[in-house]
XYZ file of C-alpha atoms in Angstrom:
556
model
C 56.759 1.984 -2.070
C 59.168 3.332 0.734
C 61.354 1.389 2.057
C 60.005 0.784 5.511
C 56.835 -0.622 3.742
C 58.778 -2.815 1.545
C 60.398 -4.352 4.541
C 56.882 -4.932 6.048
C 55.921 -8.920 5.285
C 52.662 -10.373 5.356
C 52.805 -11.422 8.859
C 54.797 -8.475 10.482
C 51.740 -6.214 8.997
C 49.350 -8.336 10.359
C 51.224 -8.824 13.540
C 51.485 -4.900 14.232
C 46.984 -4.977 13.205
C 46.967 -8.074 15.928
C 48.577 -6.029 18.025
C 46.901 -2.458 18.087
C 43.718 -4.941 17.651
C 44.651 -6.575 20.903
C 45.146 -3.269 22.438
C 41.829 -1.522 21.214
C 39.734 -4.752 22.308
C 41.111 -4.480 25.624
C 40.504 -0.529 25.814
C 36.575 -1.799 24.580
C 36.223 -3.830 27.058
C 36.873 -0.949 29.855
C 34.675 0.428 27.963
C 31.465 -1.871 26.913
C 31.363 -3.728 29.774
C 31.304 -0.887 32.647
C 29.046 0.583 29.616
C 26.280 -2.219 29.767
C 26.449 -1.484 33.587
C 26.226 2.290 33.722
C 23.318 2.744 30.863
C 21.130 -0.557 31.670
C 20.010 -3.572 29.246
C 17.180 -1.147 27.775
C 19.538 1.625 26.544
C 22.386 -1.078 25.838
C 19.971 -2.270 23.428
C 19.667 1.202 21.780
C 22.996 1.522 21.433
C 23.653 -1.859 19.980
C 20.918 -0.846 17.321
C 22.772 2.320 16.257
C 25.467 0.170 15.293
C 23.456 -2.830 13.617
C 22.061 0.526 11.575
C 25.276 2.137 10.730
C 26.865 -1.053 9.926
C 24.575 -1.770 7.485
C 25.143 1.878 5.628
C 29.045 1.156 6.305
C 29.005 -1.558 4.714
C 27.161 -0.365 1.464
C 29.671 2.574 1.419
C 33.410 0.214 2.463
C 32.616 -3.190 1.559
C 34.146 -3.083 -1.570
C 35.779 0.291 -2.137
C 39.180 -0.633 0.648
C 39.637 -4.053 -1.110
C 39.578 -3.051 -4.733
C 41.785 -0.086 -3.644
C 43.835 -2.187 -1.756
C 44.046 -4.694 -4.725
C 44.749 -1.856 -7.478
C 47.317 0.216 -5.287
C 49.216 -3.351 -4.287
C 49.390 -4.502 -8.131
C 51.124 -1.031 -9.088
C 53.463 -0.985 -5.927
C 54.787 -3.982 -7.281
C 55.869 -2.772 -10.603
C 57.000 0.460 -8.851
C 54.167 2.907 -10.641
C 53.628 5.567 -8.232
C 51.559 7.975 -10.715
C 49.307 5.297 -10.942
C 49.187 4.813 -7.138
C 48.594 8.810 -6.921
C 46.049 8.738 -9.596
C 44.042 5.200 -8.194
C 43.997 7.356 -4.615
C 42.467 10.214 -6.029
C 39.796 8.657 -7.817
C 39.110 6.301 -4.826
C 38.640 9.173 -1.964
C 36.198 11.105 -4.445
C 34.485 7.910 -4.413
C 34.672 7.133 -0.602
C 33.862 10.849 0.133
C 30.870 10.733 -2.358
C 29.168 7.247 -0.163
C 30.307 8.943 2.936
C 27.963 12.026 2.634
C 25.401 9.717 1.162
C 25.258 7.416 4.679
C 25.690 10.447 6.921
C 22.685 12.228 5.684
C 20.484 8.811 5.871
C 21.395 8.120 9.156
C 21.176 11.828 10.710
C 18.004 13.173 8.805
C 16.035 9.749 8.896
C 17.274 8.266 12.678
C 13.472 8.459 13.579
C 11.881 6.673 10.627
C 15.586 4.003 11.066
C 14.708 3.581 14.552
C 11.038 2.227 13.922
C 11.873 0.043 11.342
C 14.186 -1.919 14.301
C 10.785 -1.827 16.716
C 13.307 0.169 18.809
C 11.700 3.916 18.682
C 13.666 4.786 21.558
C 16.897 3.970 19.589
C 16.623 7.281 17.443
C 18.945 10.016 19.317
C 21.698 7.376 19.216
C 21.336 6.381 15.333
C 21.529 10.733 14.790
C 24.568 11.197 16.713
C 26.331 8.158 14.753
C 25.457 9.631 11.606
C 28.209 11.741 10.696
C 30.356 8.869 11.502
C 29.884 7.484 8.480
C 31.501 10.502 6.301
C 34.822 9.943 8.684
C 34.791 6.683 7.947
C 34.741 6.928 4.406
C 37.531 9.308 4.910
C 39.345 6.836 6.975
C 38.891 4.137 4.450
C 40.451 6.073 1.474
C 43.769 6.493 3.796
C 44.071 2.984 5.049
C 43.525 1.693 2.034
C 46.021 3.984 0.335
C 48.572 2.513 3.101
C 47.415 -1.074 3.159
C 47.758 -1.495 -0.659
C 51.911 -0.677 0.224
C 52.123 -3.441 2.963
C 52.647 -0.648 5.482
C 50.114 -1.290 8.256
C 51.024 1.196 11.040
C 49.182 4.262 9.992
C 45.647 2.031 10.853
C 46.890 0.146 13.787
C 47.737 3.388 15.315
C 44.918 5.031 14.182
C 42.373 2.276 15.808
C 44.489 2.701 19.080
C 44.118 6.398 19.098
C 40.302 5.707 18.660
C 39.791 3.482 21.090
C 41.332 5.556 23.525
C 38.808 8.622 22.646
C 35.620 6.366 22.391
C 36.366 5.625 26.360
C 36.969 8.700 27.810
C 34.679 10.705 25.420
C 31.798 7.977 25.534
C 31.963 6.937 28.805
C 31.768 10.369 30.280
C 29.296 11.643 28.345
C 26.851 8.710 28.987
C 27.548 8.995 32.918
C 26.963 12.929 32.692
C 23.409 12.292 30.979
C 22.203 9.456 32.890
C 22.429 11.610 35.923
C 20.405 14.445 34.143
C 18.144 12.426 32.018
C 15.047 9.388 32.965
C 15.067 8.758 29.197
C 17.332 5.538 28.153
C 17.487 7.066 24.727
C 20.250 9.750 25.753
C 22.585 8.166 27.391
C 22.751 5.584 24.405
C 23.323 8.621 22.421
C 25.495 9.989 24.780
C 27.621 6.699 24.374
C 27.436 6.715 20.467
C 28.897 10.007 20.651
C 31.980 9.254 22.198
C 32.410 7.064 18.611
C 31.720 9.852 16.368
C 34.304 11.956 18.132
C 36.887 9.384 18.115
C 36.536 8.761 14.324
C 37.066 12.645 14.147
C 40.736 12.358 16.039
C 41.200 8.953 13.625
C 40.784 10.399 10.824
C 42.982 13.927 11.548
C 46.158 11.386 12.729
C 45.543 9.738 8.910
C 45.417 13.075 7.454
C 48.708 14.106 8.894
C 50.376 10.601 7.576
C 48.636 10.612 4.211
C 50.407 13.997 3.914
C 53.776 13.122 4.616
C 53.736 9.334 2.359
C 51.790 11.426 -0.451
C 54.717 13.981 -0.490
C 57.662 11.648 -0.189
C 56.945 9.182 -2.513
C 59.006 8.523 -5.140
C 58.140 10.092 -8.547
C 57.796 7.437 -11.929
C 57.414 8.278 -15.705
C 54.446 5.398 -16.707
C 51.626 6.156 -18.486
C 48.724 6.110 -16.078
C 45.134 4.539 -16.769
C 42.282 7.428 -17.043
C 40.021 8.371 -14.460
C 37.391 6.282 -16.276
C 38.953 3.391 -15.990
C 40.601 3.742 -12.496
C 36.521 4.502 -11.779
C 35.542 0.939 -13.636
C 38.555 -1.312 -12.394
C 37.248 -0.105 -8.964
C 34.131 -0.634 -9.599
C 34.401 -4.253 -10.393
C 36.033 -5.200 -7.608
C 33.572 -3.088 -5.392
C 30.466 -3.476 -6.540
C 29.991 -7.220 -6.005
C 31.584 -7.330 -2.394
C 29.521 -4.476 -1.591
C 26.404 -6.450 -2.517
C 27.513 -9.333 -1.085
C 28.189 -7.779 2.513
C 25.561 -5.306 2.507
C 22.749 -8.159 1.306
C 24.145 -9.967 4.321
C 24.021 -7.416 6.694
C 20.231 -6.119 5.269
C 19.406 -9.848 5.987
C 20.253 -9.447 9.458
C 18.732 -6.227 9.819
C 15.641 -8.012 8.529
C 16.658 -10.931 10.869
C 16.623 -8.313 13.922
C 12.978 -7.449 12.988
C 12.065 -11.261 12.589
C 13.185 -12.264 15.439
C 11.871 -9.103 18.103
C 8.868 -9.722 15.881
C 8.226 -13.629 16.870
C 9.444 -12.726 20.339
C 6.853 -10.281 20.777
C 4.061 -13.002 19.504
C 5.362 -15.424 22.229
C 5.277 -13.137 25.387
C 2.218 -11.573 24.266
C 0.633 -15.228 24.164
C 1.930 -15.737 27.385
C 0.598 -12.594 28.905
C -2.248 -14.207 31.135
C 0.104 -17.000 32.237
C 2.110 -17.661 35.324
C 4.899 -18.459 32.984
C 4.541 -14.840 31.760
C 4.186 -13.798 35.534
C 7.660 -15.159 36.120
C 9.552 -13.789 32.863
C 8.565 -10.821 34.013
C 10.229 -10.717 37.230
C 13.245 -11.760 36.149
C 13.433 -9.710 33.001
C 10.794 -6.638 33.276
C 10.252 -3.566 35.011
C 7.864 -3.199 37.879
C 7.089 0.346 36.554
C 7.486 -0.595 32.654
C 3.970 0.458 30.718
C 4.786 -1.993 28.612
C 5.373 -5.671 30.306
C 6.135 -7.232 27.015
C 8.329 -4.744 25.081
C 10.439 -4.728 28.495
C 11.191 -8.196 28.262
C 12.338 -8.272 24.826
C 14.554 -5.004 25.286
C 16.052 -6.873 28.182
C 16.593 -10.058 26.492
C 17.993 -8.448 23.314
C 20.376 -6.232 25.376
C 21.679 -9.914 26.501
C 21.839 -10.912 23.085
C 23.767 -7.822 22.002
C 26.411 -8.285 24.722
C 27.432 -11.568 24.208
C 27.768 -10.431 20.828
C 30.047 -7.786 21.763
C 32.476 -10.586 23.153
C 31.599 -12.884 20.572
C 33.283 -9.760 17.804
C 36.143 -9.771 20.404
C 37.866 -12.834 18.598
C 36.627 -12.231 15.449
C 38.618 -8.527 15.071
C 41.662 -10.490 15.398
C 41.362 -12.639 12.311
C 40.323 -8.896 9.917
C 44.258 -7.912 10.675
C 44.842 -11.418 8.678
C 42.596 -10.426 5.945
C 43.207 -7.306 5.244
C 46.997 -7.986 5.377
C 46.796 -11.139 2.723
C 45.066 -9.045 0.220
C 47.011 -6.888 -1.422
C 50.549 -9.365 -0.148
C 48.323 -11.902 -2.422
C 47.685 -9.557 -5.394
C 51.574 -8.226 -5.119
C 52.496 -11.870 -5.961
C 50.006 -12.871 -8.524
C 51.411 -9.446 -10.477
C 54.330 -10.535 -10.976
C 53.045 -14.585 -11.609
C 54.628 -15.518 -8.056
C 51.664 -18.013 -7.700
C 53.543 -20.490 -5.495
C 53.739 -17.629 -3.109
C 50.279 -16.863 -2.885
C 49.254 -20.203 -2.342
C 52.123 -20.166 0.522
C 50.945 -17.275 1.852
C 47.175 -18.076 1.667
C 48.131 -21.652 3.729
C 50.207 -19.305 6.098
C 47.198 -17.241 7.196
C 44.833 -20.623 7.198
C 47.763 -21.863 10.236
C 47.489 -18.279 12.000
C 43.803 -18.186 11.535
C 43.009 -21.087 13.276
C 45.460 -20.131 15.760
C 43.763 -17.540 17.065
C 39.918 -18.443 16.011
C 40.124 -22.047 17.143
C 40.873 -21.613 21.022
C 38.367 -19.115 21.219
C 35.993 -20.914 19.803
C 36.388 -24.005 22.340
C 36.753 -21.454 25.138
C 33.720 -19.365 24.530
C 31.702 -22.209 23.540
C 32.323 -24.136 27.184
C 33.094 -21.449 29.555
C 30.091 -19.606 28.404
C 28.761 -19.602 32.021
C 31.766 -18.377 33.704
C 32.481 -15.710 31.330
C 29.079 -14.153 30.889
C 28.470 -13.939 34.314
C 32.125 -12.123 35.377
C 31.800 -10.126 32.404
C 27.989 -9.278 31.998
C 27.283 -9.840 35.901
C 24.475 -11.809 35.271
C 22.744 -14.134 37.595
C 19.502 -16.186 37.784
C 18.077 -16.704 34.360
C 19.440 -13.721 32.854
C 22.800 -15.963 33.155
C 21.584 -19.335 31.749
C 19.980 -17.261 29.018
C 23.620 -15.532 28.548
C 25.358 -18.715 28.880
C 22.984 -20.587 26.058
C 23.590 -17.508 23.786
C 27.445 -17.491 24.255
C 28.288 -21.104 23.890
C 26.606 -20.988 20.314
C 28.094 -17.886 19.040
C 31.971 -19.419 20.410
C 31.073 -22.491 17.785
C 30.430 -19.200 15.361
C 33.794 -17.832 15.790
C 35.562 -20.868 14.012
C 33.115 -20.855 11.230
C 33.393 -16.906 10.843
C 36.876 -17.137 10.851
C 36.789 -19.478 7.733
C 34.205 -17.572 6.240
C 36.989 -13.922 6.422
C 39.449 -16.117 5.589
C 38.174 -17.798 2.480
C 36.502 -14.658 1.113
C 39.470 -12.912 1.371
C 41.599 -15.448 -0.318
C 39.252 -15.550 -3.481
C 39.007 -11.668 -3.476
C 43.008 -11.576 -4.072
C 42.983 -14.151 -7.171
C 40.342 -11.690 -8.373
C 37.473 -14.245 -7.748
C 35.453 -11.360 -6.026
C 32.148 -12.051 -7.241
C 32.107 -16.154 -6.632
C 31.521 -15.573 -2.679
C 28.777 -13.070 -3.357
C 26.284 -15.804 -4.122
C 27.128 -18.045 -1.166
C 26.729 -15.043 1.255
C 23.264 -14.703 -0.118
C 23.041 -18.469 0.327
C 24.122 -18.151 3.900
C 21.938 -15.387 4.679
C 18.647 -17.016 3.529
C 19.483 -19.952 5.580
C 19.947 -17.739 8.618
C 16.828 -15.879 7.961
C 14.846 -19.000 7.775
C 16.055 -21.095 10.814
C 15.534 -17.504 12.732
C 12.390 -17.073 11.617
C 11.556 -21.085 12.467
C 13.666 -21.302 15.296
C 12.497 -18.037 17.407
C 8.956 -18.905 16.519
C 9.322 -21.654 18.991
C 8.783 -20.323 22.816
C 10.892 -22.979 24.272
C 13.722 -22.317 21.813
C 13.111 -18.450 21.874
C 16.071 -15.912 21.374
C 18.281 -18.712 21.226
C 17.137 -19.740 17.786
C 18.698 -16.417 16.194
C 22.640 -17.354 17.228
C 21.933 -20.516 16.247
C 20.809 -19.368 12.739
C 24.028 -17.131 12.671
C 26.020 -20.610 13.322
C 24.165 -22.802 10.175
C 24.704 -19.517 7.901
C 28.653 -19.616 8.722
C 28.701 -22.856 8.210
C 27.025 -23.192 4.974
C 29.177 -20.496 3.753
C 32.406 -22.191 4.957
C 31.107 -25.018 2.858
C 30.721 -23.054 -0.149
C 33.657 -21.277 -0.358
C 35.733 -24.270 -0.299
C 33.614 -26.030 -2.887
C 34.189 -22.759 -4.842
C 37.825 -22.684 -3.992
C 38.361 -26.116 -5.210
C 36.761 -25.128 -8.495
C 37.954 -22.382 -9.456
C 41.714 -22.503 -8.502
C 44.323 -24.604 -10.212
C 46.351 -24.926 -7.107
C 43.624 -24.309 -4.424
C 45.199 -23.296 -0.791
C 44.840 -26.713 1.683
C 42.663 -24.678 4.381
C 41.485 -27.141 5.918
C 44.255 -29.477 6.379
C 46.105 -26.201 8.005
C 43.953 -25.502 10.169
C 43.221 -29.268 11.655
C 46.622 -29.043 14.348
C 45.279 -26.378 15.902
C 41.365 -27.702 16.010
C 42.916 -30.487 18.114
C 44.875 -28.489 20.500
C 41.871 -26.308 21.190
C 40.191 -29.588 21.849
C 42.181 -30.422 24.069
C 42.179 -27.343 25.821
C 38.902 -26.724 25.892
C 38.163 -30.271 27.472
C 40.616 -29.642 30.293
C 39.800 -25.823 30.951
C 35.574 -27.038 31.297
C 37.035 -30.125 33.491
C 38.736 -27.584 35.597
C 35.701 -25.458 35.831
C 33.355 -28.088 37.069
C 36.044 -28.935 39.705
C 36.100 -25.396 40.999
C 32.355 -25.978 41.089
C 32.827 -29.069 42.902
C 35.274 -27.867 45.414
C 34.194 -24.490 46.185
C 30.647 -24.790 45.196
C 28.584 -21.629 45.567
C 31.367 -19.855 47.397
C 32.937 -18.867 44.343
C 34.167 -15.872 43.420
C 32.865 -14.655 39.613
C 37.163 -13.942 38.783
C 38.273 -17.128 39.684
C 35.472 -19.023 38.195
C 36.405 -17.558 34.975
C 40.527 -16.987 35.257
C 41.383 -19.939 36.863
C 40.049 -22.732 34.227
C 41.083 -20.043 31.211
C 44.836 -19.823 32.753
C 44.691 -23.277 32.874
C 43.218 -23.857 29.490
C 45.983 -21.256 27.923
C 48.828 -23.037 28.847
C 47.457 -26.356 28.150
C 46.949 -25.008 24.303
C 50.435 -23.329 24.507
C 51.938 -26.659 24.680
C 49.382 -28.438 22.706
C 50.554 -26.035 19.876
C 53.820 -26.590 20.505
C 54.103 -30.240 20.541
C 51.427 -30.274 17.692
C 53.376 -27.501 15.218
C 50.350 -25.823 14.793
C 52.525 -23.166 12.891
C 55.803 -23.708 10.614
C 59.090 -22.556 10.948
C 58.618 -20.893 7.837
C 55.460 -18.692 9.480
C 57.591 -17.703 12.342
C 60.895 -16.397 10.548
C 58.187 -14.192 8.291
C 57.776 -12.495 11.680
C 60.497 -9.793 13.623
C 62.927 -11.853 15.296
C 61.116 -14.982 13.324
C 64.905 -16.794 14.167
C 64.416 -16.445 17.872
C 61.053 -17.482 18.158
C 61.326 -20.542 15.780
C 64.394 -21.766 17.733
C 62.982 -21.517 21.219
C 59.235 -23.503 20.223
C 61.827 -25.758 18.489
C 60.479 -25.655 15.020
């Protein structure tokens, strides 16, 4: 391992991940938001089904491959073995190269047959054009994972910035150039997707050029190294079970995605001779749409894929955790440092809920003020956004615990134990979508809320299984219970100040400071809650650059 990556802790790689995160969901939102706006609900909804495709095919190919690399390349970093590094990369990108091609023809020869599978035909040209995506992906993942394994995170947080930065200008112009040429929603979704596959061309060429340089300077050793075989088995059986785990969970959603348009399409069709039906329609159809009741549910699931879009925006920040405790995990076990791991695993727990819990709270209650700035909805379409969003903010804290946990077990080589509670979690979800959506009054509604009893029931789980399995089990929970309360207590006093806004200005309110005014508020209400509270250690801040500085002026 170089030096710089040597001097890279836990928390300064996850810190410079937070950060280009930070940056690239910021860039996203310039870009999803005007996005939703520019292509409409209907084509929104395309788009969004591209992805739910491709994530699914992602998945099966980079579930498991980056973390058993990660693991394999951290455990001989730490014993200084660099022709086993060399030789674990090589066998890895064949691999990742072999899954890539694999998902890039699926996607690109069978978008069509993908597309009607979803009960989104019109969703096809935007599934082709993501295809080749997942080849550079694969690429992508054999290079990050070659520089994750070292501690040295700058190669991908750079890389996601440069990215972003393409998927705007590329996607965005693209998808304005064809909705002036086109009346079909199906190309300017595909127009959107493409700015994607272009900027995971310019990712993966800025990788390349780094690979190049680390591969050549790094330092030569004289060990024996393990044979391809085994290098192909010891990845294997760390892959193979994540991958099933994560791709069972996404198919179940993908499933969950049919269920639910399915039920949806039951309920407005038994409405269709009803005023009821009459007045869905005006607020969600279109007056020249052949088809009343497939409008509707495009519309509504184009709201239901947006708030999900903000609902990922917290989320990304707690992967930089994850995929930074992983191999800093496995580096200790290696060398029996197992009061370390447990240190660091209760380290990311406190930054974890950091981050997770006061987005949570805020999402959850500010639902209404957020959706409607950000999605510019009004009318139903807004209490329909709002109902969405304030279940999938309760999501975030149980997702977080859910990344958090999984990853902790995958670094004390436990990979396979959280496999069977994510099919556990998954068949709960299915059910209480399938149950819940069923329901007219309940409708869409019922599928975030089946997304918030799967997290939880995994949460559960992989505690139970932590408990069990580890001799000295990381306390998550009792890290992460400072922060819970200052997001309490910040979301309580951010909703108070909404409703006075409400009170005092009343339907004269501007959208902006509807929304910034009670999240200001609520920000520096948590910063001191945190504070006061010691939601983090000193030890957690002198792990970070100028850690000193920063623990002496909180006062920690």
């Amino acid at each position: 391992m170089s030096d710089t990556s040597k001097k890279q802790s836990f928390l300064h790689g996850t810190m410079l991940l937070a950060l280009s995160t930070a940056i690239v969901k910021v860039i996203g939102a310039f870009y999803s938001i005007p996005l939703k706006q520019i292509i409409g609900d209907d084509s929104f909804g395309y788009y969004s089904t591209a992805y739910e495709i491709y994530t699914l095919l992602l998945l099966i190919s980079t579930a498991g491959l980056p973390v058993a690399m990660s693991r394999m390349i951290a455990g001989a970093s730490s014993l200084n073995h660099y022709r086993e590094m060399r030789k674990i990369y090589t066998v890895a990108r064949t691999m990742f190269l072999t899954l890539g091609l694999i998902g890039a023809l699926l996607m690109t020869l069978f978008c069509r047959q993908l597309a009607a599978v979803q009960q989104h035909p019109d969703a096809w040209a935007a599934i082709g054009v993501l295809g080749p995506c997942c080849f550079l992906i694969c690429l992508m993942s054999a290079y990050r994972g070659f520089f994750q394994g070292q501690g040295n995170m700058k190669p991908t947080s750079v890389s996601q910035v440069l990215e972003a930065v393409c998927k705007l200008v590329v996607g965005l112009g693209v998808a304005v150039l064809l909705v002036g040429i086109t009346t079909s929603g199906a190309y300017p979704a595909a127009g959107a997707i493409f700015g994607v596959t272009a900027s995971c061309l310019i990712s993966a060429l800025y990788l390349h050029f780094c690979f190049r340089k680390a591969f050549r300077d790094m330092p030569q050793s004289c060990e024996e190294v393990s044979s391809t075989k085994d290098i192909a088995k010891g990845l294997l059986s760390v892959a193979i079970p994540i991958t099933i785990g994560a791709a069972g969970l996404q198919l179940l959603t993908v499933l969950e995605i049919g269920v639910y348009m399915g039920k949806l399409r039951e309920n407005f069709t038994a409405m269709l001779s009803t005023d009821e039906f009459e007045r869905l329609f005006a607020v969600f159809g279109d007056k020249d749409a052949k088809d009343a009741v497939q409008s509707i549910m495009d519309t509504q699931k184009g709201i239901y894929n947006f708030t999900q879009k903000i609902f990922n925006m917290p989320c990304a920040f707690i992967t930089p955790i994850t995929i930074s405790i992983i191999p800093a995990i496995t580096s200790q076990l290696t060398v029996s440092n197992h009061k370390g791991a447990k240190i660091t695993s209760e380290s990311a727990a406190r930054i974890s809920a950091l981050v997770s819990m006061p987005c949570g709270f805020g999402l959850a209650l500010l639902a209404e003020p957020i959706t409607r700035l950000l999605g510019g909805y009004t009318g139903e379409k807004l209490v329909l956004a709002s109902q969405l969003m304030s279940v999938l903010g309760v999501c975030i804290i149980f997702n977080a615990l859910v990344l958090l946990t999984t990853a902790i077990m995958q670094a004390y080589g436990h990979e396979k134990l959280p496999v069977m509670n994510m099919f556990v979690g998954g068949i709960v979800k299915l059910a209480a979508v399938f149950i819940l959506t069923g329901n007219p009054i309940i409708g869409i509604v019922g599928t975030p809320i089946g997304s918030l009893l799967c997290y939880a029931c995994i949460t559960v789980l992989n505690l139970f299984t932590m408990r069990r399995v580890l001799k000295n089990p990381p306390a998550i929970v009792r890290n992460s219970f400072r922060a819970f309360f200052a997001a309490a207590l910040m979301g309580g006093v951010a909703y108070g100040a909404y409703l006075g806004l409400q009170t005092v200005l009343g339907s004269g309110m501007s959208k902006l400071i509807g929304c910034a005014v009670p999240i200001a508020i609520g920000a520096v209400i948590y910063l001191f809650a945190a504070i006061k509270l010691k939601t983090i250690t000193r030890e957690d801040c002198l792990l970070l650059p100028k850690g000193e500085k920063i623990a002496n002026l909180l006062h920690l």
